[in-house]
XYZ file of C-alpha atoms in Angstrom:
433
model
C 8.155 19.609 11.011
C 9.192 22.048 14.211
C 7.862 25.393 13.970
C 10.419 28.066 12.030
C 11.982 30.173 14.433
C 13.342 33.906 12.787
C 16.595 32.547 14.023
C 16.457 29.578 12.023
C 17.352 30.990 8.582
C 19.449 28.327 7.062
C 17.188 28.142 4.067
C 16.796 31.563 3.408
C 20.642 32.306 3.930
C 21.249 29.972 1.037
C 18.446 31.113 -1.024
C 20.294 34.914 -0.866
C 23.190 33.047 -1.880
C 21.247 31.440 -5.001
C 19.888 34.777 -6.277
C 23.428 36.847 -5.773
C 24.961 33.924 -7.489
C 22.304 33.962 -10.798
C 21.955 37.698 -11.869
C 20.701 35.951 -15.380
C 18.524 32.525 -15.836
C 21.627 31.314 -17.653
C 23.531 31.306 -14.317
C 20.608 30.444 -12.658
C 19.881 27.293 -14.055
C 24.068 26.338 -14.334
C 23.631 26.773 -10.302
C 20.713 24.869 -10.077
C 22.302 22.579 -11.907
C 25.345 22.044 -9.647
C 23.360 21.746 -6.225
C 21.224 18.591 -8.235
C 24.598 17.305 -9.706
C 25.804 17.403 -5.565
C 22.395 15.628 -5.182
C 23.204 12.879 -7.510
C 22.304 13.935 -10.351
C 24.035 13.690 -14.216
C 23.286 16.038 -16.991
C 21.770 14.139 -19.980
C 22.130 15.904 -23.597
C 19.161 16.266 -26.140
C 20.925 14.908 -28.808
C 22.154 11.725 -27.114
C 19.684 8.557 -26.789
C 18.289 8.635 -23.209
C 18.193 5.446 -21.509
C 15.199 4.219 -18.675
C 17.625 3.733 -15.956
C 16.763 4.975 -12.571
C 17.904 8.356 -10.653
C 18.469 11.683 -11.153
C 18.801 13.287 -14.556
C 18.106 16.882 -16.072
C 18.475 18.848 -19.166
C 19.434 22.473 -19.680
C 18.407 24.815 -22.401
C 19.715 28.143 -22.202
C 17.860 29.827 -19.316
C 15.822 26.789 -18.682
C 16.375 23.825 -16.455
C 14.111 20.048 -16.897
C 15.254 17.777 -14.016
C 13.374 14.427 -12.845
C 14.322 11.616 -10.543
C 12.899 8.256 -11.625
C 12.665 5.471 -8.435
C 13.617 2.014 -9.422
C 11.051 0.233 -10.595
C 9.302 2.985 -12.010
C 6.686 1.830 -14.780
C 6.244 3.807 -17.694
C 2.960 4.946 -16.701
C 4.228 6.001 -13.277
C 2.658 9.624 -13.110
C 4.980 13.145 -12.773
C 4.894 15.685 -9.469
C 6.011 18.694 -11.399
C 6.836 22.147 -9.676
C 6.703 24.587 -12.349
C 8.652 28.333 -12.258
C 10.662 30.483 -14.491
C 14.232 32.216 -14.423
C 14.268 35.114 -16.178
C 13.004 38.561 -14.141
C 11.941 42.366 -16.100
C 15.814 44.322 -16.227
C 17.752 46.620 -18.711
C 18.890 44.298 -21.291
C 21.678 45.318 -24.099
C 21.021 46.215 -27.923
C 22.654 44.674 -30.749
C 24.747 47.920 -31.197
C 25.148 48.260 -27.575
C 27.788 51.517 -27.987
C 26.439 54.742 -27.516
C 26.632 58.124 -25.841
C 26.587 61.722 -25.787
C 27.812 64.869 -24.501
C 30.904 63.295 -23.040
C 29.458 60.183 -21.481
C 29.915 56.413 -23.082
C 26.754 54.520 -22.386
C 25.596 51.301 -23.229
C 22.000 51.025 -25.109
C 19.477 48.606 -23.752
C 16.264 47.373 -24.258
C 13.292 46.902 -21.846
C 12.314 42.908 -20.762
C 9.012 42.321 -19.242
C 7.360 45.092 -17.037
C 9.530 46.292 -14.556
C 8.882 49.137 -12.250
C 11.887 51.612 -14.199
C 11.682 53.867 -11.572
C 13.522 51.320 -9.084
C 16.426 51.141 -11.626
C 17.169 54.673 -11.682
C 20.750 55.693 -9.474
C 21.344 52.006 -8.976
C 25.016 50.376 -9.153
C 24.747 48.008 -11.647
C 26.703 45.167 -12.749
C 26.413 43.033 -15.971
C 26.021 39.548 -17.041
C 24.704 37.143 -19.620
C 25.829 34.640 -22.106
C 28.618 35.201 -24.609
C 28.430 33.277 -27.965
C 31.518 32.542 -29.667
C 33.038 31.938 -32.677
C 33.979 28.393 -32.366
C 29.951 27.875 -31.520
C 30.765 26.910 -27.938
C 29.049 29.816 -25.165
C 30.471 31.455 -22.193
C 28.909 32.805 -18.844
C 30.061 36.481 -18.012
C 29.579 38.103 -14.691
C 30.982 41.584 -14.574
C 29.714 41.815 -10.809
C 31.327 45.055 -9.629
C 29.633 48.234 -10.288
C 29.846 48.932 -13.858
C 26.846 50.747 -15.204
C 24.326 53.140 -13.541
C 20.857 54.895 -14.551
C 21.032 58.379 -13.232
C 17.725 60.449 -12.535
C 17.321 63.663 -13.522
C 17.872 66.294 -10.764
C 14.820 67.779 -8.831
C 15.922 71.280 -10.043
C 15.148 70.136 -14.013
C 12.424 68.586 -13.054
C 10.186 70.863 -10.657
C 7.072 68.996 -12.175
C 8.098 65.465 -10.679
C 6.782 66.836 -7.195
C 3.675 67.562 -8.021
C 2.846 65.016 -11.297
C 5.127 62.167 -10.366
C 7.868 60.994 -12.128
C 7.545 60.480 -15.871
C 9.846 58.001 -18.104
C 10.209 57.614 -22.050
C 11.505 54.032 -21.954
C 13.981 54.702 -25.330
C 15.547 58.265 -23.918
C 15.573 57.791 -20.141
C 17.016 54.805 -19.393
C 20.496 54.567 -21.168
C 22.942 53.654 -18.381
C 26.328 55.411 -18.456
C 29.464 53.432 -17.959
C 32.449 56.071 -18.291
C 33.611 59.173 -19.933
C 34.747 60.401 -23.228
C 33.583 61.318 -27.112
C 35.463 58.667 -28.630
C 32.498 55.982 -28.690
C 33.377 52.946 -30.856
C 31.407 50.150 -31.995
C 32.375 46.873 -30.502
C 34.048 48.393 -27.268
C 31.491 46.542 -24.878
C 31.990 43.471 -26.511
C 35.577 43.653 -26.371
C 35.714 44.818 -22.947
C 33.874 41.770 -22.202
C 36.362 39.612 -23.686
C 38.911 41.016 -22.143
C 36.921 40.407 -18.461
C 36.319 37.168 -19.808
C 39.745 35.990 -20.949
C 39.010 35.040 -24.276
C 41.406 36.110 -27.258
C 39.696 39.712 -29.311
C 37.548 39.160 -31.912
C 36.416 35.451 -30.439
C 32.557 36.660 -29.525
C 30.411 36.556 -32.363
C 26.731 36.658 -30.361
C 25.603 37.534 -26.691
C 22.559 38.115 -24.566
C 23.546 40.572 -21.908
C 21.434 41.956 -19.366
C 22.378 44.499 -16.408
C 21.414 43.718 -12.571
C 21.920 45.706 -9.543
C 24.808 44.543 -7.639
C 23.898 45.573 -4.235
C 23.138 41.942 -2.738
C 20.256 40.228 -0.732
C 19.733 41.180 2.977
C 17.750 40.929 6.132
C 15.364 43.751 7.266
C 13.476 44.927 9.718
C 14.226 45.171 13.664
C 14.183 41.093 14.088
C 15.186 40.841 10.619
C 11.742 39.048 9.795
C 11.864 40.604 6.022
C 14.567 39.221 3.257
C 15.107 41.772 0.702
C 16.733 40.991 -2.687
C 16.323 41.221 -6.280
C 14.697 38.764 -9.204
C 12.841 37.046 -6.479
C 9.768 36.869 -8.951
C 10.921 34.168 -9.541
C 13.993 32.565 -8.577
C 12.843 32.057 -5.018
C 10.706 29.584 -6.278
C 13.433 27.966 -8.527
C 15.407 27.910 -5.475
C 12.788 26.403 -3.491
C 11.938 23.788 -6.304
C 15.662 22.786 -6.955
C 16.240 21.965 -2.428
C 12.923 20.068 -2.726
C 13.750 17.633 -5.548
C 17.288 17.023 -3.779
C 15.636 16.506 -0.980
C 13.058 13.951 -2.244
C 15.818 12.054 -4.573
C 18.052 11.680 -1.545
C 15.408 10.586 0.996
C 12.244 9.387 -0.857
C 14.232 6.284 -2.924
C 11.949 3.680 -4.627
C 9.410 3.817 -2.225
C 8.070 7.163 -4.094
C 4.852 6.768 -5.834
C 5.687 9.184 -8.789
C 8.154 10.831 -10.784
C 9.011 14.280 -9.279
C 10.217 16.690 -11.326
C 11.539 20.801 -11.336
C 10.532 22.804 -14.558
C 11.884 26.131 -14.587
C 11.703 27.865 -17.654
C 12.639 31.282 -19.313
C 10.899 34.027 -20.798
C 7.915 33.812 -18.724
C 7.928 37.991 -17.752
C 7.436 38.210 -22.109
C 4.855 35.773 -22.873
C 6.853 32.055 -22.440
C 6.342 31.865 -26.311
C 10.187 30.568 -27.097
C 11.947 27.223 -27.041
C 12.734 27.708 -23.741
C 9.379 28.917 -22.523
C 6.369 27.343 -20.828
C 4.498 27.386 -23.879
C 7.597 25.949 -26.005
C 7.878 21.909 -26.253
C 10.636 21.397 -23.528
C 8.831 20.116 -20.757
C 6.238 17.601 -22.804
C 9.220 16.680 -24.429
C 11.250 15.548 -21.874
C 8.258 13.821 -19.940
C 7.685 11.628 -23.191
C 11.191 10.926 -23.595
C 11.315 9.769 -20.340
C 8.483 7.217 -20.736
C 9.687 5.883 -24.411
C 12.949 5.472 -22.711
C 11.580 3.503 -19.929
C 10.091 1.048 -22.417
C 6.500 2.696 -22.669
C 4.143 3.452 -25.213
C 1.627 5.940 -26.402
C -1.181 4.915 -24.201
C 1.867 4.887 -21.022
C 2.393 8.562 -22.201
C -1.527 9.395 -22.031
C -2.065 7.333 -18.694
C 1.089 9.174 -17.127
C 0.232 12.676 -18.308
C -3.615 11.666 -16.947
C -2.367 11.225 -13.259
C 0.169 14.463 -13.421
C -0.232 17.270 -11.034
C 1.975 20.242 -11.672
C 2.323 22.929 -9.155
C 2.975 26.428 -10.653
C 5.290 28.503 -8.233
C 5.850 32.191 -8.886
C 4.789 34.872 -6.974
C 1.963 36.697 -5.442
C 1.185 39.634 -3.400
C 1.278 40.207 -0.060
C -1.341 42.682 1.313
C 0.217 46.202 1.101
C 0.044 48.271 4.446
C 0.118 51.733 2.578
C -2.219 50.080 -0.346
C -4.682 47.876 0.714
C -7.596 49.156 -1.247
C -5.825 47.543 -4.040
C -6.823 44.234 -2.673
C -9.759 42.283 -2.472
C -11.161 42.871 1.283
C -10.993 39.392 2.306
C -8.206 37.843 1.171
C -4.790 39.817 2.095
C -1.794 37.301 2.521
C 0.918 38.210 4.575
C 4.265 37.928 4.764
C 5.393 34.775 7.138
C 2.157 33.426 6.685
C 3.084 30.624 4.442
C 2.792 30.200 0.882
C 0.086 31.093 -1.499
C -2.570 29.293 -3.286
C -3.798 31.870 -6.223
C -7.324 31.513 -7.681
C -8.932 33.298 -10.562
C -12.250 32.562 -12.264
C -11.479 33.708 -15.357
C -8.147 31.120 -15.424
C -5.696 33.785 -15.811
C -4.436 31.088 -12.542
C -5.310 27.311 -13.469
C -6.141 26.122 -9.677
C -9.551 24.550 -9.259
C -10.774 22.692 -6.487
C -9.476 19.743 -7.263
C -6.202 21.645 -7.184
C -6.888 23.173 -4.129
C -7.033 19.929 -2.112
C -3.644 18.397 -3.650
C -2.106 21.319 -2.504
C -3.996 21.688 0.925
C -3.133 17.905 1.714
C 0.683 19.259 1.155
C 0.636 21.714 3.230
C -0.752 19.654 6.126
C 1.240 16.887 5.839
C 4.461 19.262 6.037
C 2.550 20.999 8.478
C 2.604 24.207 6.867
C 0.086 26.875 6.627
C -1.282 28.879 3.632
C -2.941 31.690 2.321
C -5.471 32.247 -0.550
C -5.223 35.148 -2.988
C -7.690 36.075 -5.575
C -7.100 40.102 -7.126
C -9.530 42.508 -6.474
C -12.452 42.631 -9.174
C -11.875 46.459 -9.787
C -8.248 45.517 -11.280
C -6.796 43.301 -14.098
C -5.479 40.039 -12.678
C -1.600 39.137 -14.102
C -1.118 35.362 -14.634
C 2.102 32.538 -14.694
C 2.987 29.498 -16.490
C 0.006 27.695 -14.952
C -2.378 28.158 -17.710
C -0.242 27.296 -20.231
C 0.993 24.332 -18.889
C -2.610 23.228 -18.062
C -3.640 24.101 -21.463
C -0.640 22.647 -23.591
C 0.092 19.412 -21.400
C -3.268 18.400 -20.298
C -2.258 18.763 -17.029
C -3.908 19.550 -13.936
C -1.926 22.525 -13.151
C -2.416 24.456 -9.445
C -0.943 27.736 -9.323
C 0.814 28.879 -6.066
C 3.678 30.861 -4.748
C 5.174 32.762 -2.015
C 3.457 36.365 -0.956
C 5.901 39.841 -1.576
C 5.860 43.608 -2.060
C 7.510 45.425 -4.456
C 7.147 43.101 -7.098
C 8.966 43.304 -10.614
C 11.056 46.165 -8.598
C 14.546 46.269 -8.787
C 14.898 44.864 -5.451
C 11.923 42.764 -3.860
C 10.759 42.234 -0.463
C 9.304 38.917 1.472
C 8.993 37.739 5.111
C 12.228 35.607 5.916
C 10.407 32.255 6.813
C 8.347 31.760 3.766
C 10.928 30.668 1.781
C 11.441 27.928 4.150
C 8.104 27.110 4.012
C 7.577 27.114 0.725
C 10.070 24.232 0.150
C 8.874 22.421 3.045
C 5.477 22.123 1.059
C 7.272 21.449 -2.642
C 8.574 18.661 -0.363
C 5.726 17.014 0.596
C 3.869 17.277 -3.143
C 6.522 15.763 -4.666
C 6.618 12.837 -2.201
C 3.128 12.378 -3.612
C-alpha cells in the first residue's frame, strides 16, 4: 500500500459523507446497507429460512446491521473475521410527551442517551431524525435536516458565577431545546409536524424514536487540513470503515478467502448494549449459527467455527491531548495520523491479550500500516466497548482497537484526516485472514 498523502482524502471525503448522511443508527445502518447491496450484497429476513449458498448477505435490526460474505466452498466449520462497532452516539433524544414550553417559547422535551459532554450541545442548530412507527405496523425514516431546534445557554450576565466555577447543568431543566414561539402548546404537534414533513396522512404515526443532531456538517481543519472534524464519530467512523472493508474483501478476496468475514455493528452500546439490538443481545451469535446450520453444519461445526473466530472491536480511543496530557499515561500518547489503535487494559474493561495483539499486529504489517498502543492512566477509571462482551458472550477471542480522537462524546469530534484511511486499510487485511 503507497504511503497516504493529506491530499489523498478519497476515503475520508466519503466517510464525511456517511456520517452527514446517518444522524441516527437507523439511517446509519439503511446506508450501510446500500453501499454492501452496491457490493453485491442481498438483504436476508429473520423470519425467512436462510439458505447455505455463497456471497454476500446481511440482516438489519433497527439500529443494527449483521453482514457476512461466505466464499464458495465454504465448510461449515470455516471460522468468522468479525469487525465489531456500534451506531448509536450520546444526543438529546425526545420524550413520550415530547410538547412542552413556557413563557412564550414551544419546546420539545428530551431525554439524555449515554454520556455526552452537554455543554457542546448548548447554542447548536439542530436538526431532527429517527424512526417513525406507524399505524399499519410498517416504520418510516425521518430526517428533518434543516435547523429546527436549538439549546440556548444562559447569558454571562445571569450567570456571573460560570466565570469563576464553570458552567453548571441540571440535565431535566437546562437542556429543553426551543423550536418556535407561542402559548398555545398542544400535545401531538411534533408528531404531526412530522407527518406532515414526512408525507404521511394525520393521525398515521402511532410510535417513534426521535433523537436531535447538530446539523452543521463534517469538515477539514487545520492549515493543511490534516484534522477531519464531525459529529457521532464514536462510532460511526468505524462502521464506516468496517462496511468499505467487507466490500472490499467480497469483491476482491472470492473463494480463495480462508474465512468468513463479517461487519457487526450494533446499537445501544453508549447505554450498556443490554437490548436486542445490542452487543450483549443474541443478534450476532445468532446469525453466525444460522449461517453454519444453513450451510449443512452441526453443533460441533458451530463450536469448531466459533473456536477459530477472531473479532476485532473498533470504536474509539484517545488521542494524547496537547492542553491535557497529564490525563494520560506518560508513555503511551497516540496521535492523530499515527494509525489506528490497539487498546489494552488489565482489568478487561478492553478484551485484547497478546494473542490479540499479534493478529492485529500481523494486519497492520501486511497492509503496511502503523499503530499505536493505548492503555488509560492508572490515576483514572478506564471506559470500555463491545469487546468484553462479545469475548465473554461468544467465546470469542475478541481484540479491541480503534482510531485515536479528541473531543470525544462531544457534539462534534475531532481526528487526523488519514486515519480513517488507515483504519480500513487494516480491517482489510484481518478480514482477508
Amino acid at each position: 500500500m503507497s504511503e497516504p498523502s493529506r491530499f489523498d482524502r478519497g476515503h475520508t471525503d466519503d466517510l464525511m459523507s456517511f456520517l452527514a448522511a446517518g444522524p441516527t443508527p437507523y439511517h446509519a445502518v439503511a446506508n450501510a446497507g446500500e453501499r454492501l447491496e452496491k457490493a453485491g450484497f442481498r438483504q436476508v429476513m429473520e423470519t425467512d429460512a436462510w439458505d447455505g449458498t455463497s456471497g454476500g448477505k446481511y440482516v438489519l435490526r433497527g439500529g443494527a446491521i449483521i453482514a457476512w460474505y461466505v466464499p464458495e466452498g465454504a465448510a461449515p466449520h470455516t471460522p468468522f473475521r468479525i469487525v465489531g462497532a456500534h451506531t448509536d452516539s450520546p444526543n438529546l433524544r425526545v420524550k413520550p410527551r415530547p410538547d412542552t414550553g413556557a413563557h412564550g417559547f414551544r419546546q420539545v422535551a428530551v431525554e439524555i442517551y449515554g454520556g455526552p459532554l452537554m455543554n457542546s450541545w448548548l447554542d447548536r442548530d439542530l436538526g431532527l431524525a429517527g424512526r417513525l412507527s406507524l399505524r399499519d405496523g410498517s416504520t418510516r425514516l425521518v430526517d428533518v435536516s434543516r435547523p429546527l431546534l436549538r439549546v440556548p445557554q444562559l447569558a454571562i450576565h445571569l450567570d456571573r458565577s460560570v466565570s469563576s466555577e464553570g458552567l453548571k447543568l441540571d440535565k431535566q431543566r437546562h437542556l429543553q431545546p426551543v423550536w418556535g414561539l407561542g402559548d398555545d402548546v398542544r400535545d401531538g404537534d411534533l408528531i404531526a409536524f412530522l407527518e406532515q414533513e414526512s408525507g404521511l396522512p394525520a393521525g398515521s404515526v402511532t410510535g417513534w424514536d426521535l433523537m436531535t443532531y447538530p446539523v452543521e456538517p463534517p469538515a477539514y481543519l487545520g492549515r493543511d487540513q490534516e484534522l477531519m472534524a464531525g459529529p457521532r464519530m464514536d462510532n460511526l467512523l468505524s462502521v464506516h470503515a468496517g462496511t468499505a472493508a467487507l466490500a472490499a474483501v467480497a469483491t476482491g478476496g472470492g473463494p480463495e478467502l480462508p474465512c468468513i468475514p463479517v461487519l457487526a455493528a450494533f446499537d445501544h452500546e453508549e447505554t450498556g448494549s443490554q437490548s436486542d439490538t445490542g452487543a450483549d443481545g443474541p443478534l450476532l451469535g445468532s446469525v453466525l449459527e444460522r449461517s453454519v446450520l444453513a450451510r449443512g453444519g452441526s453443533y460441533e461445526d458451530r463450536a469448531r467455527a466459533f473456536a477459530g473466530t477472531v473479532c476485532l472491536s473498533s470504536d474509539m480511543g484517545h488521542a494524547v491531548h496537547p492542553n491535557y496530557a497529564e490525563r494520560h499515561d506518560p508513555t503511551h500518547h497516540p496521535r492523530a495520523n499515527g494509525g489506528p489503535i490497539l487498546k489494552v487494559n488489565v482489568n478487561n474493561r478492553y478484551a485484547t491479550d497478546g494473542s490479540g495483539r499479534a493478529v492485529f499486529a500481523a494486519a497492520c504489517e501486511k497492509a503496511g500500516v502503523p499503530f499505536q498502543t493505548f492503555v488509560s492512566n492508572n490515576s483514572m477509571p478506564c471506559g470500555t466497548t463491545i469487546g468484553p462482551i462479545t469475548a465473554a458472550r461468544h467465546g470469542i477471542r475478541t481484540v479491541d482497537i480503534g482510531t485515536a480522537i479528541l473531543s470525544m462524546h462531544s457534539a462534534r469530534e475531532l481526528c487526523g484526516a488519514d486515519d480513517p484511511f488507515l483504519l480500513a486499510n487494516a480491517l482489510v487485511a484481518f478480514l482477508e485472514g
